[in-house]
Short mmCIF file of C-alpha atoms and ligand atoms in Angstrom, two decimals:
data_model
loop_
_atom_site.label_atom_id
_atom_site.label_comp_id
_atom_site.label_asym_id
_atom_site.label_seq_id
_atom_site.Cartn_x
_atom_site.Cartn_y
_atom_site.Cartn_z
CA MET A 1 -4.90 21.61 15.84
CA ASN A 2 -6.14 21.31 19.36
CA GLY A 3 -6.21 18.05 21.25
CA TYR A 4 -9.74 17.19 20.22
CA ARG A 5 -9.01 17.71 16.53
CA LYS A 6 -5.86 15.66 16.83
CA TRP A 7 -7.87 12.88 18.39
CA ILE A 8 -10.40 13.02 15.54
CA ALA A 9 -7.59 12.86 12.99
CA PHE A 10 -6.01 9.90 14.79
CA TYR A 11 -9.37 8.17 15.10
CA THR A 12 -9.99 8.70 11.38
CA MET A 13 -6.74 6.96 10.47
CA LEU A 14 -7.37 4.11 12.87
CA ARG A 15 -10.98 3.60 11.84
CA LYS A 16 -10.05 3.57 8.19
CA ASP A 17 -7.37 0.96 8.80
CA ILE A 18 -9.58 -1.26 10.93
CA VAL A 19 -12.30 -1.19 8.27
CA ARG A 20 -9.66 -2.17 5.73
CA ILE A 21 -8.27 -4.97 7.91
CA PHE A 22 -11.69 -6.54 8.32
CA ARG A 23 -12.66 -6.01 4.68
CA ILE A 24 -9.65 -7.94 3.40
CA TRP A 25 -9.69 -10.51 6.20
CA VAL A 26 -8.63 -13.21 3.75
CA GLN A 27 -5.30 -11.42 3.49
CA THR A 28 -5.03 -10.05 6.99
CA PHE A 29 -6.37 -12.76 9.30
CA LEU A 30 -6.51 -16.00 7.37
CA PRO A 31 -2.83 -16.60 6.52
CA SER A 32 -1.69 -16.52 10.15
CA VAL A 33 -4.56 -18.76 11.22
CA VAL A 34 -3.88 -21.31 8.47
CA THR A 35 -0.16 -21.31 9.20
CA SER A 36 -0.68 -21.88 12.88
CA VAL A 37 -3.22 -24.65 12.32
CA LEU A 38 -0.52 -26.40 10.28
CA TYR A 39 2.06 -25.86 12.99
CA PHE A 40 -0.25 -27.01 15.73
CA SER A 41 -1.13 -30.12 13.73
CA VAL A 42 2.42 -31.05 12.82
CA PHE A 43 4.43 -30.01 15.84
CA GLY A 44 1.80 -30.27 18.47
CA THR A 45 -0.19 -33.30 17.56
CA VAL A 46 1.96 -35.41 15.24
CA LEU A 47 5.49 -34.77 16.43
CA GLY A 48 4.62 -33.45 19.87
CA SER A 49 3.58 -36.83 21.15
CA ARG A 50 7.04 -38.17 20.24
CA ILE A 51 8.90 -35.22 21.67
CA GLY A 52 7.10 -35.52 24.96
CA THR A 53 7.84 -32.62 27.25
CA MET A 54 10.00 -29.52 27.04
CA GLN A 55 11.10 -27.82 30.24
CA GLY A 56 8.61 -29.90 32.10
CA VAL A 57 5.53 -29.03 30.06
CA ASP A 58 3.71 -30.83 27.31
CA TYR A 59 5.31 -29.93 23.95
CA MET A 60 2.11 -28.56 22.42
CA THR A 61 1.67 -26.26 25.40
CA PHE A 62 5.29 -25.18 25.04
CA VAL A 63 5.02 -24.07 21.40
CA ILE A 64 1.73 -22.17 21.65
CA PRO A 65 3.12 -18.91 23.06
CA GLY A 66 5.87 -18.80 20.44
CA LEU A 67 3.44 -19.38 17.59
CA VAL A 68 1.10 -16.70 18.89
CA MET A 69 4.12 -14.40 19.05
CA LEU A 70 5.03 -15.29 15.47
CA ALA A 71 1.54 -14.27 14.37
CA ILE A 72 1.73 -10.99 16.30
CA VAL A 73 5.16 -10.09 14.95
CA THR A 74 4.41 -10.79 11.30
CA SER A 75 0.94 -9.18 11.38
CA ALA A 76 2.01 -5.98 13.10
CA TYR A 77 4.99 -5.64 10.81
CA ALA A 78 3.12 -6.40 7.62
CA ASN A 79 0.34 -3.99 8.49
CA SER A 80 2.33 -0.83 9.01
CA SER A 81 4.90 -1.55 6.29
CA PHE A 82 2.22 -2.30 3.74
CA THR A 83 -0.24 0.47 4.54
CA PHE A 84 2.49 3.05 4.54
CA PHE A 85 4.08 1.73 1.38
CA GLN A 86 0.74 1.56 -0.36
CA SER A 87 -0.23 5.11 0.49
CA LYS A 88 3.17 6.34 -0.64
CA PHE A 89 3.43 4.55 -3.96
CA PHE A 90 -0.08 3.65 -4.85
CA ALA A 91 -1.73 6.84 -6.12
CA ARG A 92 0.16 8.74 -3.40
CA SER A 93 -2.85 9.02 -1.14
CA ILE A 94 -0.41 9.85 1.67
CA ASP A 95 -0.65 13.41 0.29
CA GLU A 96 -4.07 13.55 1.92
CA MET A 97 -2.37 13.40 5.30
CA LEU A 98 0.65 15.47 4.38
CA VAL A 99 -1.43 18.48 3.32
CA SER A 100 -3.55 18.23 6.46
CA PRO A 101 -2.53 19.95 9.69
CA MET A 102 -1.72 16.58 11.29
CA PRO A 103 1.77 16.81 12.77
CA PRO A 104 4.10 14.04 11.53
CA TRP A 105 4.18 12.21 14.87
CA LEU A 106 0.42 11.87 14.67
CA ILE A 107 0.63 10.36 11.19
CA ILE A 108 3.18 7.87 12.52
CA ALA A 109 0.97 7.11 15.51
CA GLY A 110 -1.92 6.39 13.15
CA PHE A 111 0.04 3.92 11.04
CA VAL A 112 1.59 2.22 14.07
CA SER A 113 -1.72 1.85 15.89
CA GLY A 114 -3.23 0.03 12.93
CA GLY A 115 -0.33 -2.42 13.19
CA ILE A 116 -0.85 -2.90 16.92
CA ILE A 117 -4.55 -3.56 16.47
CA ARG A 118 -3.95 -6.12 13.76
CA GLY A 119 -1.15 -7.77 15.76
CA ILE A 120 -3.37 -8.16 18.81
CA LEU A 121 -6.39 -9.34 16.81
CA VAL A 122 -4.43 -11.96 14.89
CA GLY A 123 -2.60 -13.07 18.04
CA THR A 124 -5.92 -13.54 19.80
CA LEU A 125 -7.31 -15.53 16.88
CA VAL A 126 -4.30 -17.84 16.82
CA MET A 127 -4.62 -18.36 20.55
CA ILE A 128 -8.27 -19.26 20.17
CA VAL A 129 -7.39 -21.70 17.38
CA SER A 130 -4.75 -23.28 19.62
CA LEU A 131 -7.44 -24.15 22.14
CA PHE A 132 -8.81 -26.71 19.73
CA PHE A 133 -5.53 -28.56 19.90
CA THR A 134 -5.22 -28.55 23.66
CA GLY A 135 -8.73 -29.74 24.47
CA LEU A 136 -9.76 -26.16 25.29
CA GLN A 137 -7.11 -25.80 27.94
CA LEU A 138 -5.06 -22.67 28.20
CA ALA A 139 -2.38 -22.25 30.79
CA ILE A 140 -2.21 -18.70 32.11
CA HIS A 141 0.41 -17.73 34.60
CA ASN A 142 0.08 -13.95 34.53
CA VAL A 143 -2.43 -12.16 32.31
CA LEU A 144 -0.74 -8.79 32.73
CA ILE A 145 2.55 -10.10 31.39
CA ILE A 146 0.79 -11.72 28.45
CA PHE A 147 -1.01 -8.52 27.50
CA GLY A 148 1.99 -6.34 28.21
CA PHE A 149 4.26 -8.40 25.99
CA ALA A 150 1.64 -8.71 23.27
CA ILE A 151 1.11 -4.97 23.09
CA LEU A 152 4.75 -3.97 23.39
CA THR A 153 5.78 -6.55 20.81
CA SER A 154 3.18 -5.32 18.32
CA LEU A 155 4.39 -1.80 19.01
CA VAL A 156 8.00 -2.74 18.31
CA PHE A 157 7.19 -4.51 15.07
CA ALA A 158 4.66 -1.96 13.88
CA LEU A 159 7.37 0.68 14.35
CA ALA A 160 9.92 -1.48 12.55
CA GLY A 161 7.48 -2.17 9.74
CA LEU A 162 6.89 1.54 9.35
CA VAL A 163 10.61 2.19 8.96
CA ASN A 164 10.65 -0.53 6.31
CA GLY A 165 7.64 1.00 4.55
CA VAL A 166 9.31 4.40 4.50
CA TYR A 167 12.52 3.09 2.99
CA ALA A 168 11.02 0.57 0.59
CA LYS A 169 11.40 1.57 -3.03
CA SER A 170 9.33 -1.30 -4.40
CA ILE A 171 6.93 -3.94 -3.20
CA ASP A 172 9.85 -6.37 -2.93
CA GLY A 173 11.41 -3.99 -0.46
CA ILE A 174 8.68 -4.76 2.06
CA ASN A 175 8.71 -8.50 1.44
CA LEU A 176 12.44 -9.00 1.78
CA VAL A 177 12.80 -8.11 5.43
CA PRO A 178 9.99 -10.36 6.71
CA THR A 179 11.28 -13.29 4.67
CA PHE A 180 14.99 -12.97 5.24
CA VAL A 181 15.21 -11.29 8.63
CA LEU A 182 12.00 -11.52 10.61
CA THR A 183 11.02 -15.13 10.03
CA PRO A 184 14.52 -16.53 10.74
CA LEU A 185 14.78 -14.43 13.89
CA VAL A 186 11.47 -15.74 15.17
CA TYR A 187 12.20 -19.37 14.28
CA LEU A 188 15.66 -19.24 15.82
CA GLY A 189 14.33 -17.30 18.79
CA GLY A 190 13.17 -20.42 20.56
CA ILE A 191 9.60 -21.02 19.46
CA PHE A 192 10.19 -24.71 19.09
CA TYR A 193 12.85 -25.41 21.67
CA SER A 194 14.40 -24.25 24.88
CA VAL A 195 17.80 -22.63 24.53
CA HIS A 196 19.16 -25.28 26.88
CA ASN A 197 18.66 -27.91 24.19
CA LEU A 198 21.18 -26.17 21.96
CA PRO A 199 24.96 -26.60 21.67
CA GLY A 200 27.02 -23.86 23.33
CA TRP A 201 27.88 -21.76 20.27
CA TRP A 202 24.28 -21.77 19.13
CA GLN A 203 23.14 -20.71 22.57
CA ALA A 204 25.49 -17.75 22.35
CA ILE A 205 23.99 -16.68 19.03
CA THR A 206 20.49 -17.09 20.39
CA TYR A 207 21.24 -14.69 23.21
CA ALA A 208 21.95 -12.02 20.59
CA ASN A 209 18.49 -12.45 19.05
CA PRO A 210 15.98 -9.94 20.43
CA LEU A 211 13.09 -12.21 19.51
CA PHE A 212 14.43 -14.78 21.91
CA TYR A 213 13.72 -12.45 24.84
CA LEU A 214 10.27 -11.52 23.60
CA ILE A 215 9.22 -15.11 23.07
CA ASN A 216 10.51 -16.12 26.48
CA GLY A 217 8.84 -13.21 28.23
CA PHE A 218 5.59 -14.02 26.50
CA ARG A 219 5.90 -17.71 27.31
CA TYR A 220 6.52 -16.83 30.93
CA GLY A 221 3.15 -15.06 30.97
CA PHE A 222 1.48 -18.33 29.99
CA LEU A 223 3.57 -21.02 31.60
CA GLY A 224 5.63 -19.34 34.26
CA ILE A 225 8.81 -20.74 32.70
CA SER A 226 11.47 -18.84 30.85
CA ASP A 227 15.06 -19.17 29.71
CA VAL A 228 15.75 -15.57 30.73
CA SER A 229 14.55 -13.23 33.44
CA ILE A 230 11.49 -11.11 32.74
CA ALA A 231 13.41 -8.00 33.69
CA THR A 232 15.93 -8.71 30.94
CA ALA A 233 13.14 -9.29 28.42
CA VAL A 234 11.40 -6.04 29.36
CA GLY A 235 14.74 -4.24 29.23
CA ILE A 236 15.47 -5.49 25.71
CA LEU A 237 11.96 -4.56 24.60
CA SER A 238 12.39 -1.05 26.00
CA VAL A 239 15.71 -0.58 24.23
CA LEU A 240 14.10 -1.66 20.95
CA ILE A 241 11.21 0.74 21.41
CA VAL A 242 13.48 3.66 22.24
CA ALA A 243 15.72 2.89 19.26
CA LEU A 244 12.80 2.58 16.85
CA VAL A 245 11.08 5.71 18.11
CA GLY A 246 14.44 7.41 17.52
CA VAL A 247 14.62 6.19 13.93
CA ASN A 248 11.04 7.26 13.27
CA TRP A 249 11.70 10.62 14.86
CA TYR A 250 14.60 11.08 12.49
CA LEU A 251 12.33 10.22 9.59
CA ILE A 252 9.84 12.82 10.79
CA ARG A 253 12.47 15.49 10.74
CA THR A 254 13.59 14.69 7.24
CA GLY A 255 10.04 14.61 5.92
CA LEU A 256 9.30 10.92 6.45
CA GLY A 257 11.29 10.04 3.37
CA LEU A 258 8.31 11.38 1.48
CA LYS A 259 9.06 14.91 0.50
CA GLN A 260 11.54 15.97 -2.11
CA MET B 1 -6.40 43.86 3.08
CA ALA B 2 -4.50 40.80 4.23
CA SER B 3 -2.68 38.58 1.80
CA ALA B 4 -3.73 34.98 1.39
CA LEU B 5 -0.25 34.01 0.27
CA VAL B 6 3.09 35.76 0.48
CA ILE B 7 6.13 34.08 -1.02
CA LYS B 8 9.55 35.67 -0.60
CA ASN B 9 12.62 34.72 -2.57
CA LEU B 10 11.67 31.07 -2.74
CA LYS B 11 14.31 28.70 -4.05
CA LYS B 12 14.13 25.02 -4.69
CA THR B 13 16.84 22.68 -5.89
CA TYR B 14 15.69 19.08 -6.23
CA GLY B 15 17.88 16.17 -5.19
CA ASN B 16 18.90 15.60 -8.80
CA GLY B 17 20.32 19.12 -9.03
CA VAL B 18 17.44 20.71 -10.97
CA HIS B 19 17.00 24.35 -9.96
CA ALA B 20 13.22 24.38 -10.14
CA LEU B 21 12.78 27.76 -8.43
CA LYS B 22 15.38 30.49 -8.57
CA GLY B 23 14.11 33.09 -6.16
CA VAL B 24 10.37 33.46 -6.63
CA SER B 25 8.44 36.23 -4.88
CA LEU B 26 4.69 36.38 -5.16
CA GLU B 27 1.69 37.78 -3.36
CA VAL B 28 -1.91 36.67 -3.63
CA PRO B 29 -4.36 39.19 -2.12
CA GLU B 30 -7.24 37.88 -0.06
CA GLY B 31 -10.35 37.23 -2.13
CA ASP B 32 -8.40 37.10 -5.37
CA PHE B 33 -8.77 34.80 -8.33
CA PHE B 34 -5.10 34.40 -9.10
CA ALA B 35 -3.68 32.64 -12.13
CA LEU B 36 -0.17 31.22 -11.99
CA LEU B 37 0.83 30.61 -15.56
CA GLY B 38 3.90 29.17 -17.20
CA PRO B 39 5.07 26.56 -19.67
CA ASN B 40 5.63 22.92 -18.75
CA GLY B 41 8.40 22.54 -16.21
CA ALA B 42 8.37 26.23 -15.23
CA GLY B 43 7.98 25.47 -11.52
CA LYS B 44 4.26 25.97 -10.87
CA THR B 45 3.68 22.63 -9.20
CA THR B 46 6.83 23.08 -7.16
CA ILE B 47 5.57 26.40 -5.75
CA ILE B 48 2.23 24.81 -4.92
CA GLY B 49 3.87 21.75 -3.39
CA ILE B 50 6.00 23.85 -1.08
CA THR B 51 3.04 25.99 -0.04
CA ALA B 52 0.88 22.99 0.75
CA GLY B 53 3.57 21.05 2.62
CA LEU B 54 4.33 18.35 0.04
CA VAL B 55 7.78 19.58 -0.98
CA ASN B 56 10.60 20.88 1.21
CA LYS B 57 11.92 24.24 0.11
CA THR B 58 15.61 24.99 -0.21
CA SER B 59 15.36 28.59 1.01
CA GLY B 60 12.98 31.52 1.18
CA ALA B 61 9.79 32.14 3.13
CA VAL B 62 6.14 31.30 2.56
CA SER B 63 3.23 32.46 4.66
CA VAL B 64 -0.48 31.76 4.36
CA PHE B 65 -2.73 34.42 5.87
CA GLU B 66 0.32 35.65 7.75
CA HIS B 67 1.13 32.24 9.21
CA ASP B 68 4.60 31.08 8.28
CA ILE B 69 4.61 27.52 6.93
CA ASP B 70 7.72 26.68 8.98
CA SER B 71 6.88 28.17 12.34
CA GLU B 72 3.09 27.63 12.25
CA PRO B 73 2.58 24.74 9.84
CA GLU B 74 -0.63 23.50 11.43
CA ILE B 75 -2.41 26.85 11.21
CA ALA B 76 -1.09 27.54 7.73
CA LYS B 77 -2.17 24.14 6.43
CA ALA B 78 -5.63 24.39 7.95
CA GLN B 79 -6.30 27.45 5.74
CA ILE B 80 -5.41 25.69 2.49
CA GLY B 81 -7.41 23.35 0.30
CA LEU B 82 -5.33 21.66 -2.38
CA VAL B 83 -6.36 20.12 -5.66
CA GLY B 84 -3.14 18.62 -6.94
CA GLN B 85 -2.09 18.14 -10.53
CA GLU B 86 -1.95 14.36 -10.31
CA VAL B 87 -4.81 12.18 -9.15
CA ASN B 88 -3.86 11.21 -5.62
CA PHE B 89 -6.62 9.27 -3.97
CA ASN B 90 -6.89 5.56 -3.43
CA PRO B 91 -9.09 4.37 -6.32
CA PHE B 92 -10.41 1.46 -4.27
CA GLU B 93 -12.10 3.80 -1.84
CA LYS B 94 -15.49 5.36 -2.34
CA PRO B 95 -15.73 9.09 -3.07
CA LEU B 96 -17.84 9.68 0.02
CA ASP B 97 -15.30 7.93 2.26
CA ILE B 98 -12.43 9.78 0.62
CA VAL B 99 -14.01 13.17 1.31
CA VAL B 100 -15.21 12.32 4.83
CA ASN B 101 -11.81 10.89 5.83
CA GLN B 102 -10.09 13.97 4.51
CA GLY B 103 -12.31 16.00 6.82
CA GLY B 104 -11.18 13.69 9.61
CA TYR B 105 -7.52 14.49 8.97
CA TYR B 106 -8.42 18.13 9.56
CA GLY B 107 -10.10 17.20 12.82
CA ILE B 108 -13.71 17.32 11.61
CA PRO B 109 -15.83 14.61 13.23
CA ARG B 110 -17.80 12.28 10.96
CA SER B 111 -21.15 13.59 12.13
CA ILE B 112 -20.28 16.99 10.65
CA ALA B 113 -18.20 15.80 7.71
CA LEU B 114 -20.76 13.35 6.36
CA PRO B 115 -23.58 15.77 5.44
CA ARG B 116 -21.03 18.31 4.27
CA ALA B 117 -19.33 15.78 2.01
CA LYS B 118 -22.64 14.69 0.51
CA LYS B 119 -23.55 18.29 -0.26
CA LEU B 120 -20.16 18.98 -1.86
CA LEU B 121 -20.29 15.85 -4.00
CA GLU B 122 -23.81 16.68 -5.11
CA ASP B 123 -22.87 20.27 -5.92
CA LEU B 124 -20.05 18.95 -8.06
CA GLY B 125 -22.31 16.55 -9.91
CA LEU B 126 -21.09 13.37 -8.24
CA GLY B 127 -24.24 12.67 -6.25
CA ASP B 128 -24.87 9.34 -7.94
CA LYS B 129 -21.24 8.25 -7.76
CA MET B 130 -20.46 8.79 -4.14
CA ASN B 131 -20.75 5.18 -3.10
CA GLN B 132 -19.07 3.63 -6.11
CA ASN B 133 -15.42 2.69 -6.30
CA GLY B 134 -13.17 5.61 -7.19
CA LEU B 135 -11.92 3.36 -9.97
CA THR B 136 -15.19 3.78 -11.83
CA LEU B 137 -14.90 7.56 -12.13
CA SER B 138 -13.93 9.19 -15.40
CA GLY B 139 -10.99 11.59 -15.54
CA GLY B 140 -13.18 14.67 -15.20
CA MET B 141 -15.10 13.12 -12.31
CA LYS B 142 -11.84 12.38 -10.51
CA ARG B 143 -10.91 16.05 -10.77
CA ARG B 144 -14.25 17.07 -9.31
CA LEU B 145 -13.87 14.57 -6.51
CA MET B 146 -10.54 16.17 -5.71
CA ILE B 147 -12.19 19.58 -5.59
CA ALA B 148 -14.83 18.28 -3.16
CA ARG B 149 -12.08 16.75 -1.04
CA ALA B 150 -10.18 20.03 -0.97
CA LEU B 151 -13.24 21.95 0.26
CA ILE B 152 -14.38 19.64 3.06
CA HIS B 153 -12.67 21.67 5.79
CA THR B 154 -13.97 24.98 4.39
CA PRO B 155 -10.53 26.43 3.61
CA ARG B 156 -10.07 30.14 3.06
CA PHE B 157 -7.55 29.56 0.29
CA LEU B 158 -8.08 27.05 -2.50
CA ILE B 159 -5.15 26.03 -4.67
CA LEU B 160 -5.87 24.20 -7.91
CA ASP B 161 -3.10 22.79 -10.07
CA GLU B 162 -4.56 22.42 -13.56
CA PRO B 163 -8.06 21.54 -12.37
CA THR B 164 -9.53 21.61 -15.86
CA ALA B 165 -6.96 19.44 -17.62
CA GLY B 166 -8.86 16.68 -19.40
CA VAL B 167 -12.29 18.09 -18.53
CA ASP B 168 -14.74 18.56 -21.41
CA VAL B 169 -15.96 22.00 -22.47
CA GLU B 170 -19.33 21.89 -20.80
CA LEU B 171 -18.04 20.61 -17.48
CA ARG B 172 -15.16 23.04 -17.64
CA ARG B 173 -17.60 25.92 -17.87
CA GLY B 174 -19.53 24.47 -14.99
CA MET B 175 -16.35 24.19 -12.98
CA TRP B 176 -15.38 27.80 -13.67
CA ASP B 177 -18.84 28.97 -12.64
CA TYR B 178 -18.54 26.95 -9.46
CA LEU B 179 -15.13 28.42 -8.67
CA ARG B 180 -16.35 31.91 -9.46
CA LYS B 181 -19.24 31.41 -7.07
CA LEU B 182 -16.79 30.34 -4.39
CA THR B 183 -14.67 33.48 -4.84
CA SER B 184 -17.77 35.62 -4.65
CA GLU B 185 -18.36 34.05 -1.24
CA GLY B 186 -14.91 35.17 -0.13
CA LEU B 187 -12.71 32.21 -0.95
CA THR B 188 -9.29 33.07 -2.37
CA ILE B 189 -8.27 30.96 -5.35
CA LEU B 190 -4.90 30.34 -6.91
CA LEU B 191 -4.82 28.16 -9.95
CA THR B 192 -2.60 27.06 -12.74
CA THR B 193 -3.93 26.30 -16.18
CA HIS B 194 -2.75 26.02 -19.73
CA TYR B 195 -6.11 27.34 -21.01
CA LEU B 196 -5.02 30.95 -21.28
CA GLU B 197 -8.24 32.29 -22.70
CA GLU B 198 -10.13 31.06 -19.70
CA ALA B 199 -7.56 32.55 -17.38
CA GLU B 200 -7.84 35.84 -19.27
CA GLN B 201 -11.57 35.95 -18.61
CA LEU B 202 -11.54 34.84 -15.00
CA ALA B 203 -8.40 35.89 -13.18
CA LYS B 204 -7.95 39.20 -11.42
CA HIS B 205 -4.20 38.83 -10.92
CA VAL B 206 -1.66 36.89 -12.92
CA ALA B 207 1.91 35.80 -12.48
CA ILE B 208 3.85 34.27 -15.33
CA ILE B 209 6.72 32.01 -14.42
CA ASN B 210 9.37 30.69 -16.73
CA LYS B 211 12.25 28.37 -15.84
CA GLY B 212 11.93 29.02 -12.13
CA SER B 213 11.66 32.81 -12.25
CA ILE B 214 8.68 35.12 -12.34
CA VAL B 215 8.82 37.04 -15.60
CA ALA B 216 5.71 39.16 -15.13
CA SER B 217 3.05 39.72 -12.52
CA GLY B 218 0.25 42.15 -11.91
CA THR B 219 -3.44 42.61 -12.53
CA MET B 220 -4.84 41.03 -15.65
CA ASP B 221 -5.17 44.45 -17.23
CA GLU B 222 -1.56 45.30 -16.53
CA ILE B 223 -0.40 42.06 -18.08
CA LEU B 224 -2.64 42.44 -21.09
CA ALA B 225 -1.35 45.97 -21.59
CA MET B 226 2.05 44.44 -22.28
CA HIS B 227 0.57 43.18 -25.49
CA GLU B 228 1.46 45.44 -28.34
CA ASP B 229 -0.71 44.82 -31.30
CA LYS B 230 1.16 46.27 -34.21
CA GLY B 231 -1.66 45.34 -36.49
CA GLU B 232 0.63 43.25 -38.68
CA SER B 233 -1.21 40.40 -40.24
CA LYS B 234 0.89 37.45 -39.12
CA GLU B 235 0.55 34.12 -40.80
CA GLY B 236 -0.95 31.17 -38.98
CA TYR B 237 -2.88 30.75 -35.73
CA ARG B 238 -3.15 33.67 -33.33
CA GLY B 239 -4.53 33.31 -29.84
CA GLY B 240 -5.97 35.83 -27.42
CA ARG B 241 -4.02 38.74 -25.98
CA LEU B 242 -2.88 36.87 -22.87
CA GLU B 243 -1.58 34.09 -25.05
CA GLU B 244 0.46 36.53 -27.09
CA VAL B 245 1.97 38.12 -23.97
CA PHE B 246 2.63 34.68 -22.51
CA LEU B 247 4.49 33.54 -25.60
CA LYS B 248 6.48 36.73 -25.83
CA LEU B 249 7.63 36.33 -22.25
CA THR B 250 8.29 32.62 -22.19
CA SER B 251 9.44 31.53 -25.61
CA GLU B 252 13.15 31.16 -26.16
CA LYS B 253 14.71 33.65 -28.49
N1 ATP C 1 10.47 15.28 -7.82
C1 ATP C 1 11.27 15.93 -8.65
N2 ATP C 1 12.57 15.60 -8.71
C2 ATP C 1 13.39 16.26 -9.54
N3 ATP C 1 13.03 17.25 -10.34
C3 ATP C 1 11.74 17.63 -10.32
C4 ATP C 1 10.79 16.99 -9.47
N4 ATP C 1 9.59 17.57 -9.65
C5 ATP C 1 9.78 18.52 -10.57
N5 ATP C 1 11.07 18.57 -10.99
C6 ATP C 1 11.64 19.48 -11.97
O1 ATP C 1 11.40 20.79 -11.52
C7 ATP C 1 11.05 21.63 -12.62
C8 ATP C 1 9.71 22.29 -12.32
O2 ATP C 1 8.70 21.29 -12.30
P1 ATP C 1 7.19 21.61 -11.95
O3 ATP C 1 6.50 20.32 -11.82
O4 ATP C 1 7.15 22.54 -10.80
O5 ATP C 1 6.71 22.36 -13.28
P2 ATP C 1 5.26 22.87 -13.69
O6 ATP C 1 5.38 24.33 -13.95
O7 ATP C 1 4.25 22.43 -12.72
O8 ATP C 1 5.05 22.12 -15.09
P3 ATP C 1 3.71 21.52 -15.77
O9 ATP C 1 3.00 22.63 -16.43
O10 ATP C 1 4.25 20.56 -16.78
O11 ATP C 1 2.93 20.85 -14.70
C9 ATP C 1 11.07 20.76 -13.84
O12 ATP C 1 12.31 20.95 -14.47
C10 ATP C 1 10.97 19.38 -13.31
O13 ATP C 1 11.65 18.47 -14.14
MG1 MG C 2 2.71 21.19 -12.79
#
């Protein structure tokens, strides 16, 4: 396969996934939007007025970046874990790609890119929805950091979701991790509070949570405030990406967990 | 003439310890209509899976038009069109999309794949089904969709694993005619089937595999010559000559 053919193959995968994402928008877009409307209503409007400010900004403004991040993380993860799992177990349509001359890294790139696209789309939607709760005001400190973190975070969680999809033996296998690992990590990663509001031991645990760095880096892009330095956040993100690319590379070599 | 497929001493042990292939060697000449025959569980699908890149082999070598599947997998795979034994397309997709996307995975842009896919689906009698859900296709239509999908990238070597299983008599004849037409245009075909009389009529070369080993191979005439008709009037059903040879070679005694 020359470069052009590889591009066509990649484009085919991506196009197919984007068509699917838009076709089943009730499952792909709506849940995150509904969830964040609830959060914005409860935490922003109802409770927010009682909480007042957090790190010097209005509470509603403080939680928006974290909730957008939550949407990105869960969407990117769900997309690649589910599409891979489905094509492996459901009628084994993954065979269509395995018999083709697409090298394994290209197949992985196709699945991961679908996750990135969905992560960014859903994140953007949630951000737009948030505007209705802030009187159409959006604080932006540094657009590049916002986009950078959004894309890298979707990459990380699309890669992680793919690993999950490869190892999952049943549909429960792809629901367990988001429920018991991902969601707690995001919630405890400082969406709703600054780490400085926590008791010492809890702070220590928070520093071990990778999501904490991502949320803070992302929030810095909007508000210019962060509990950690951006360099640290980028460093952690890079380590995650390298580690996950490593795991996926291993899966490539052993046949993606697909071949007997 | 070049060989479409050369398999040397191929062995496969599955994770559960089953020795599915115990040293299979096989050659399919270019332009051939080759029948790979054997009872259930003999190892036919395993050989095909390894050749097409769906199963990892344990040892041995496989090359497709002189391209080794390990060292030149992309070139080897581009030559092959596979119609698998099990239905393996997403039934919620439309036949036209399934075929066009398959072309995409081989690097064929939509503008070229689309008219080609329509033509293939029409040739295979699915012209009026191409924009319906795959779910609505009957068993025989699903098989024909899989044939169209396997031909979208104009492979030189078509592998069919029981393409006529569950297809009615009339359509089966149509399918054989279609495949015969393709071989006359230069396509090499390897297929497995349990319809031995059809294989007897159509195939040029045959290999019979039993329990992971090839027990006979050669031209159809050579294989049929192994049949010794002693003229005894046996009781019960008697099949064609190939069937008799097949049973002699594969039944346990
Ligand atoms: N995924 C697998 N894991 C373990 N064993 C397998 C697997 N696939 C096939 N086998 C075993 O390998 C042997 C050969 O199977 P294979 O599917 O190649 O036979 P076949 O000749 O295609 O049979 P059939 O005519 O029934 O399709 C059988 O004993 C089968 O049980
Ligand atoms: Mg089989």
